[in-house]
XYZ file of C-alpha atoms in Angstrom:
428
model
C 48.773 -0.352 -12.645
C 46.447 -2.308 -14.789
C 47.101 -6.129 -15.064
C 46.798 -7.679 -19.021
C 44.552 -10.363 -19.519
C 43.474 -11.438 -23.450
C 40.178 -13.500 -22.396
C 36.959 -11.772 -21.693
C 35.455 -12.516 -18.169
C 32.202 -14.795 -18.201
C 30.574 -11.934 -17.497
C 31.532 -10.656 -21.088
C 34.172 -7.734 -19.693
C 37.261 -7.431 -20.802
C 38.594 -4.071 -18.970
C 37.236 -1.878 -16.198
C 38.163 1.463 -15.151
C 37.975 2.492 -10.967
C 38.019 6.068 -10.130
C 37.474 6.572 -6.494
C 40.314 8.906 -4.266
C 40.391 6.693 -1.568
C 43.115 3.908 -2.210
C 41.480 1.518 0.242
C 38.295 1.690 -1.139
C 39.510 1.919 -5.318
C 41.682 -1.341 -4.187
C 38.787 -2.879 -2.413
C 36.452 -2.527 -5.724
C 39.985 -3.952 -8.281
C 40.307 -7.044 -6.210
C 36.473 -7.769 -6.665
C 36.533 -7.160 -10.246
C 39.766 -9.623 -10.617
C 37.521 -11.962 -8.279
C 35.123 -11.850 -11.186
C 37.748 -12.194 -13.673
C 37.770 -8.895 -15.616
C 41.985 -8.831 -16.006
C 42.354 -5.453 -17.697
C 41.633 -2.833 -14.486
C 42.587 0.793 -14.790
C 42.448 3.003 -11.617
C 42.492 6.745 -11.018
C 42.063 8.856 -8.006
C 40.027 11.711 -9.508
C 38.457 12.679 -12.724
C 41.108 14.479 -14.181
C 43.365 11.385 -13.806
C 40.709 9.146 -15.209
C 40.135 11.760 -18.303
C 43.875 11.732 -18.864
C 44.474 8.242 -19.261
C 41.223 7.423 -20.937
C 42.556 9.983 -23.794
C 45.398 7.571 -24.004
C 43.792 4.454 -24.539
C 42.864 3.399 -27.861
C 40.443 0.915 -26.647
C 38.448 2.439 -23.987
C 37.327 0.447 -20.755
C 34.180 -1.494 -20.937
C 32.843 0.150 -17.672
C 33.572 2.628 -15.444
C 32.694 2.524 -11.450
C 32.745 5.937 -10.411
C 32.831 7.671 -6.867
C 30.892 10.926 -6.356
C 32.878 12.984 -3.540
C 36.389 13.526 -5.091
C 38.967 15.919 -5.017
C 40.368 18.069 -8.446
C 37.403 16.850 -10.433
C 34.205 14.938 -8.837
C 32.225 12.043 -10.091
C 29.485 14.392 -11.538
C 31.725 16.454 -13.430
C 33.589 13.744 -14.665
C 30.381 12.235 -16.439
C 29.613 15.797 -17.987
C 33.035 15.632 -19.128
C 32.447 12.275 -20.590
C 29.483 13.659 -22.678
C 31.182 16.432 -23.514
C 34.213 13.978 -25.039
C 31.702 11.878 -26.900
C 32.794 8.885 -25.030
C 29.483 6.980 -24.060
C 30.864 4.481 -21.735
C 28.607 2.343 -19.457
C 29.205 3.835 -15.944
C 28.235 2.331 -12.460
C 28.104 5.151 -9.392
C 29.467 3.201 -6.053
C 29.095 6.217 -3.254
C 28.272 6.386 -0.041
C 25.792 9.620 -0.723
C 22.218 9.791 0.264
C 20.009 8.253 -2.288
C 18.288 11.383 -3.669
C 21.943 12.788 -4.732
C 22.524 9.129 -6.310
C 18.695 9.486 -7.778
C 19.957 12.636 -9.287
C 22.915 11.575 -10.970
C 21.229 8.643 -12.483
C 18.455 11.152 -14.203
C 21.431 13.438 -14.805
C 22.757 10.441 -17.012
C 19.770 9.371 -18.469
C 19.389 13.495 -19.714
C 22.727 13.347 -21.481
C 22.187 10.151 -23.019
C 24.773 8.304 -21.160
C 24.580 4.646 -20.494
C 24.258 4.499 -16.696
C 24.251 1.122 -14.906
C 23.109 2.107 -11.641
C 24.285 3.013 -8.252
C 26.060 0.846 -5.640
C 26.544 1.749 -1.910
C 29.791 1.481 -0.220
C 31.310 -0.661 1.244
C 31.251 -2.177 -2.256
C 30.080 -6.261 -2.160
C 30.922 -8.822 -4.916
C 27.490 -9.789 -5.270
C 25.671 -6.537 -5.811
C 28.889 -5.576 -8.296
C 27.829 -9.040 -10.281
C 24.526 -8.518 -10.583
C 25.188 -5.077 -11.934
C 27.699 -6.048 -14.372
C 25.239 -9.059 -14.948
C 23.003 -6.467 -16.041
C 25.384 -5.089 -18.532
C 26.364 -8.204 -20.288
C 22.327 -9.080 -20.803
C 21.912 -5.662 -22.384
C 24.634 -6.267 -24.564
C 23.445 -9.575 -25.920
C 19.986 -7.626 -26.121
C 21.408 -5.087 -27.855
C 19.825 -2.563 -25.729
C 22.026 -0.898 -23.943
C 21.047 3.180 -23.750
C 23.948 4.810 -25.708
C 22.225 8.236 -26.536
C 19.130 9.404 -28.931
C 18.649 7.746 -31.644
C 19.188 9.373 -35.423
C 15.749 9.786 -37.094
C 15.617 7.726 -40.283
C 15.125 9.417 -43.455
C 11.413 8.426 -44.244
C 9.656 10.764 -46.712
C 5.368 11.713 -46.453
C 5.323 9.880 -49.673
C 6.410 7.060 -47.921
C 4.099 7.183 -45.447
C 1.486 8.161 -47.503
C 1.884 5.013 -49.270
C 2.026 2.710 -46.300
C -1.279 4.284 -44.720
C -2.737 3.607 -48.422
C -1.325 -0.174 -48.670
C -2.287 -1.087 -45.473
C 1.178 -1.388 -44.510
C 0.682 -0.013 -41.058
C 0.882 -3.214 -38.973
C -0.708 -3.414 -35.330
C 1.010 -4.916 -32.097
C -0.851 -5.740 -28.997
C 0.359 -5.317 -25.487
C -1.526 -7.054 -22.499
C -2.840 -4.984 -19.648
C -3.657 -7.509 -16.847
C -5.912 -7.185 -13.394
C -2.776 -6.660 -10.809
C -4.358 -8.278 -8.150
C -4.810 -11.444 -9.693
C -2.623 -11.354 -12.861
C -5.573 -12.097 -15.091
C -5.625 -10.320 -18.812
C -8.435 -7.214 -18.744
C -7.309 -5.407 -21.921
C -4.767 -4.765 -24.743
C -2.944 -1.815 -25.663
C -2.768 -1.010 -29.757
C -0.213 0.140 -31.253
C 1.035 1.271 -34.721
C 4.080 -0.544 -36.118
C 5.787 -0.094 -39.796
C 8.428 -1.611 -41.426
C 9.780 0.204 -44.196
C 11.259 -1.965 -47.381
C 14.474 -0.709 -47.427
C 15.080 1.066 -43.847
C 13.679 -1.723 -41.729
C 11.640 -0.676 -38.750
C 10.153 2.992 -38.332
C 10.402 3.997 -34.554
C 6.485 4.990 -33.837
C 7.542 8.151 -32.589
C 9.018 9.278 -35.742
C 6.462 7.886 -38.112
C 3.257 9.351 -35.796
C 5.232 12.357 -35.659
C 5.462 13.029 -39.328
C 1.642 12.029 -39.773
C 0.888 15.006 -37.378
C 2.857 17.224 -38.924
C 1.771 16.275 -42.562
C -1.776 15.779 -41.851
C -2.046 12.093 -42.080
C -2.749 11.410 -38.539
C -6.637 10.895 -39.087
C -6.113 8.437 -41.895
C -3.447 6.756 -39.957
C -5.586 6.699 -36.621
C -8.713 5.384 -38.602
C -6.668 2.426 -40.240
C -5.190 1.565 -36.856
C -8.591 1.322 -35.611
C -10.280 -0.432 -38.068
C -7.467 -3.043 -37.891
C -7.680 -3.588 -34.210
C -11.314 -3.246 -34.293
C -11.297 -6.193 -36.665
C -8.988 -8.358 -34.335
C -11.097 -7.648 -31.259
C -14.291 -9.010 -33.314
C -12.283 -12.044 -34.175
C -10.903 -12.294 -30.428
C -14.809 -12.159 -29.028
C -15.701 -15.315 -31.387
C -12.896 -17.251 -29.389
C -14.417 -16.084 -26.489
C -11.854 -13.532 -25.331
C -13.157 -10.176 -24.844
C -10.138 -7.909 -24.058
C -10.576 -4.207 -23.873
C -8.854 -2.208 -25.946
C -6.492 0.948 -25.576
C -5.883 3.146 -28.436
C -3.993 6.481 -28.392
C -5.772 9.353 -29.951
C -3.862 12.252 -31.201
C -4.807 15.520 -29.514
C -4.651 17.178 -32.868
C -7.824 14.954 -33.743
C -9.660 16.613 -31.310
C -10.222 19.606 -33.488
C -12.530 17.514 -35.438
C -15.782 16.756 -34.685
C -16.243 14.149 -37.422
C -13.652 12.061 -35.509
C -16.427 10.998 -32.942
C -19.299 9.249 -35.687
C -15.875 7.940 -37.337
C -14.797 5.678 -34.277
C -18.375 5.064 -33.322
C -19.322 4.037 -37.013
C -16.453 1.328 -36.910
C -17.447 0.108 -33.581
C -21.008 -0.192 -33.964
C -20.387 -1.945 -37.564
C -18.647 -4.489 -35.481
C -19.071 -7.542 -32.637
C -17.904 -5.320 -30.270
C -19.265 -2.865 -28.162
C -17.750 0.981 -27.226
C -17.390 -0.013 -23.464
C -14.582 -2.230 -24.927
C -13.011 0.381 -26.006
C -10.680 2.795 -24.232
C -9.071 5.906 -26.091
C -6.109 7.017 -24.737
C -5.152 11.013 -24.492
C -1.579 12.009 -23.912
C -1.703 14.324 -20.693
C 1.689 16.162 -21.765
C -0.069 17.403 -25.147
C -1.118 20.553 -25.754
C -4.797 21.209 -27.212
C -5.282 23.713 -29.321
C -8.845 24.650 -29.510
C -10.233 23.594 -25.899
C -13.648 23.676 -26.148
C -13.624 21.642 -29.255
C -11.857 19.180 -27.121
C -14.370 19.080 -24.446
C -17.195 18.538 -26.751
C -15.138 15.624 -28.480
C -14.460 13.768 -25.582
C -17.325 14.064 -23.476
C -19.502 13.057 -26.884
C -17.458 9.987 -26.540
C -17.835 9.023 -23.320
C -21.767 9.399 -23.485
C -21.626 6.931 -26.050
C -19.544 4.520 -23.847
C -16.340 4.971 -24.651
C -13.767 4.962 -22.107
C -11.249 7.785 -21.551
C -7.887 7.752 -20.633
C -5.097 10.056 -19.148
C -1.975 8.623 -20.803
C 1.329 9.398 -19.547
C 0.027 11.064 -16.614
C 2.508 13.188 -14.395
C 4.791 14.245 -17.375
C 3.157 17.427 -18.220
C 1.825 20.623 -16.279
C -1.432 20.302 -16.774
C -2.236 17.286 -15.011
C -4.568 18.602 -12.475
C -6.401 21.023 -14.730
C -6.849 18.085 -17.488
C -8.833 15.900 -14.642
C -10.861 18.296 -13.589
C -11.978 19.602 -17.400
C -12.260 16.458 -19.116
C -15.023 13.464 -18.353
C -11.491 10.725 -18.106
C -12.660 7.410 -16.970
C -9.160 5.849 -16.550
C -5.539 7.285 -15.371
C -2.555 5.965 -16.572
C 0.539 6.548 -14.793
C 3.727 7.150 -17.090
C 6.754 4.409 -16.532
C 9.051 6.981 -15.384
C 7.071 7.128 -11.938
C 6.706 3.104 -11.967
C 10.289 1.662 -13.146
C 12.416 1.109 -10.164
C 9.722 2.866 -7.878
C 10.638 0.264 -5.258
C 14.003 1.289 -4.812
C 13.574 5.100 -4.942
C 11.417 6.421 -2.205
C 10.509 9.821 -3.715
C 8.999 7.683 -7.148
C 7.191 5.779 -4.426
C 5.443 8.760 -2.645
C 4.589 10.135 -5.958
C 3.123 7.000 -7.637
C 1.280 6.088 -4.063
C -0.221 9.936 -4.187
C -1.281 9.224 -7.966
C -2.988 5.967 -7.230
C -5.047 7.291 -4.174
C -6.314 10.201 -6.080
C -7.477 7.987 -9.218
C -9.194 5.982 -6.474
C -11.112 9.004 -4.740
C -11.877 10.131 -8.486
C -13.198 6.290 -9.222
C -10.864 6.141 -11.616
C -9.774 3.114 -13.321
C -5.657 3.126 -12.563
C -3.268 1.819 -14.890
C 0.623 1.631 -14.301
C 2.716 1.168 -17.468
C 6.419 0.220 -17.901
C 6.623 -2.639 -15.023
C 9.644 -4.272 -15.457
C 10.471 -6.070 -11.883
C 8.533 -8.420 -9.574
C 9.364 -5.536 -6.586
C 7.800 -2.999 -8.276
C 4.758 -5.171 -9.298
C 4.206 -6.488 -5.435
C 4.561 -2.363 -4.978
C 1.674 -1.776 -6.763
C 0.257 -4.409 -5.397
C 0.272 -2.823 -2.087
C -0.342 0.787 -3.406
C -3.884 -0.597 -4.940
C -3.521 -0.264 -8.471
C -5.640 -1.704 -10.728
C -3.988 -2.744 -13.710
C -0.433 -2.947 -15.239
C 1.560 -3.782 -18.049
C 5.146 -3.511 -19.065
C 7.888 -6.087 -19.915
C 7.504 -8.237 -16.752
C 3.952 -9.596 -18.440
C 4.548 -9.213 -21.896
C 6.064 -7.102 -24.638
C 4.394 -5.969 -27.621
C 3.457 -8.951 -29.732
C 1.288 -9.178 -33.193
C -1.804 -10.724 -32.969
C -1.000 -14.296 -34.191
C 1.304 -14.462 -31.147
C -1.463 -14.018 -28.515
C -2.946 -17.219 -28.664
C 0.439 -18.852 -27.201
C 0.903 -15.749 -24.857
C -2.251 -16.528 -22.912
C -1.427 -20.094 -22.606
C 1.620 -19.240 -21.351
C 0.699 -16.667 -18.911
C -1.678 -18.925 -17.389
C 1.129 -20.733 -15.730
C 2.264 -17.887 -14.271
C -0.874 -16.217 -12.364
C 0.079 -17.949 -8.977
C 3.212 -15.720 -9.087
C 1.614 -12.720 -9.757
C -1.526 -13.346 -7.647
C -1.836 -10.622 -4.474
C -0.200 -12.845 -1.378
C -2.829 -13.499 1.015
C -1.562 -11.120 3.599
C -3.884 -8.467 5.287
C -1.117 -6.117 4.863
C -1.344 -6.873 1.385
C -5.283 -6.385 0.594
C -6.170 -3.098 -0.476
C -9.828 -2.178 -1.945
C -9.179 -2.080 -5.652
C -11.144 0.278 -7.886
C -13.600 -1.798 -9.726
C -13.274 -2.305 -13.633
C -16.056 -0.595 -15.674
């Protein structure tokens, strides 16, 4: 029976639904929610009863706590039914099932575009529940709770042409740091576009449009020119980070790209060794012979080559064998949460060991927690980037960030323990 309460809790929650076939476990979860100040609590003994209650509610609960193993309708089917009905209610799985099953359920919710707060073991403890719900509250404040795929914005080819020609494509930089010391080693270059009427356009949308409409060559050169100009300015300040710049596989069919990139660098104050060109591992290359020739020529001229998003495609080993890469960048999907998920940890460690054996610089992206940072240190990763270190930012924000980052170096450094002292692949 739900309790009525008009004011939200300190977590910002007004209501919650507990779905569990065990009356004891259900009552325990409800009591913990009340202790956290959540006044309106719905209870259901299986998925069918939960759906019946939701159909009658004008205001859906803020969060659902869902058990997995239940009669009539289990938790997995309930989650798929929520997606079918378009009810994107944030969920927290509470179950005694093995971790592999819990990981699969989280992957399912992500695939369906449903907001998943995570999973907690039984018996449920108040501090764990409070921590998970605090994450929900923080997501709401930052407006970053995932609730399905974004709708594409109505941008035209003419809009993008105008933005490229008029230098309206901005460049942001995300720092890359040495995982053993925390010292800055480079900056990933990221294109950003703010449309005069539509606002900020997601990069995956305007880059895809540029590739489709034959504008990717001009877009890439504009971004390269701006970032190289900025790197030259940093050199005069005594700051010499490597630049990591994404290179569309479509450009590998154009032999002229080698001369264009080389000319831009030669006319600046930086050297080719300060530029790493990132090629997406999962992207297809139409003419493999031309691609090998282009990338080999770039390596001969001193540029670094990174296989980006490693692990997300189906030709990883083949790409590494065929192309002269100097760096292996591991996709965030194998980094984020790896300290909690054994399968991810094993895959991550294997990729890092392979990079070391192939004498490639290993880079991990998507680092968001200190626990994942420490895991990467133990596994011998060389370089890392992610929100734990910094979000992408415009060039004018870099000096202030550098000053702030220096104060964090003692926290980030590899602890002086024999168990945490693997050899690092040297930076080239």
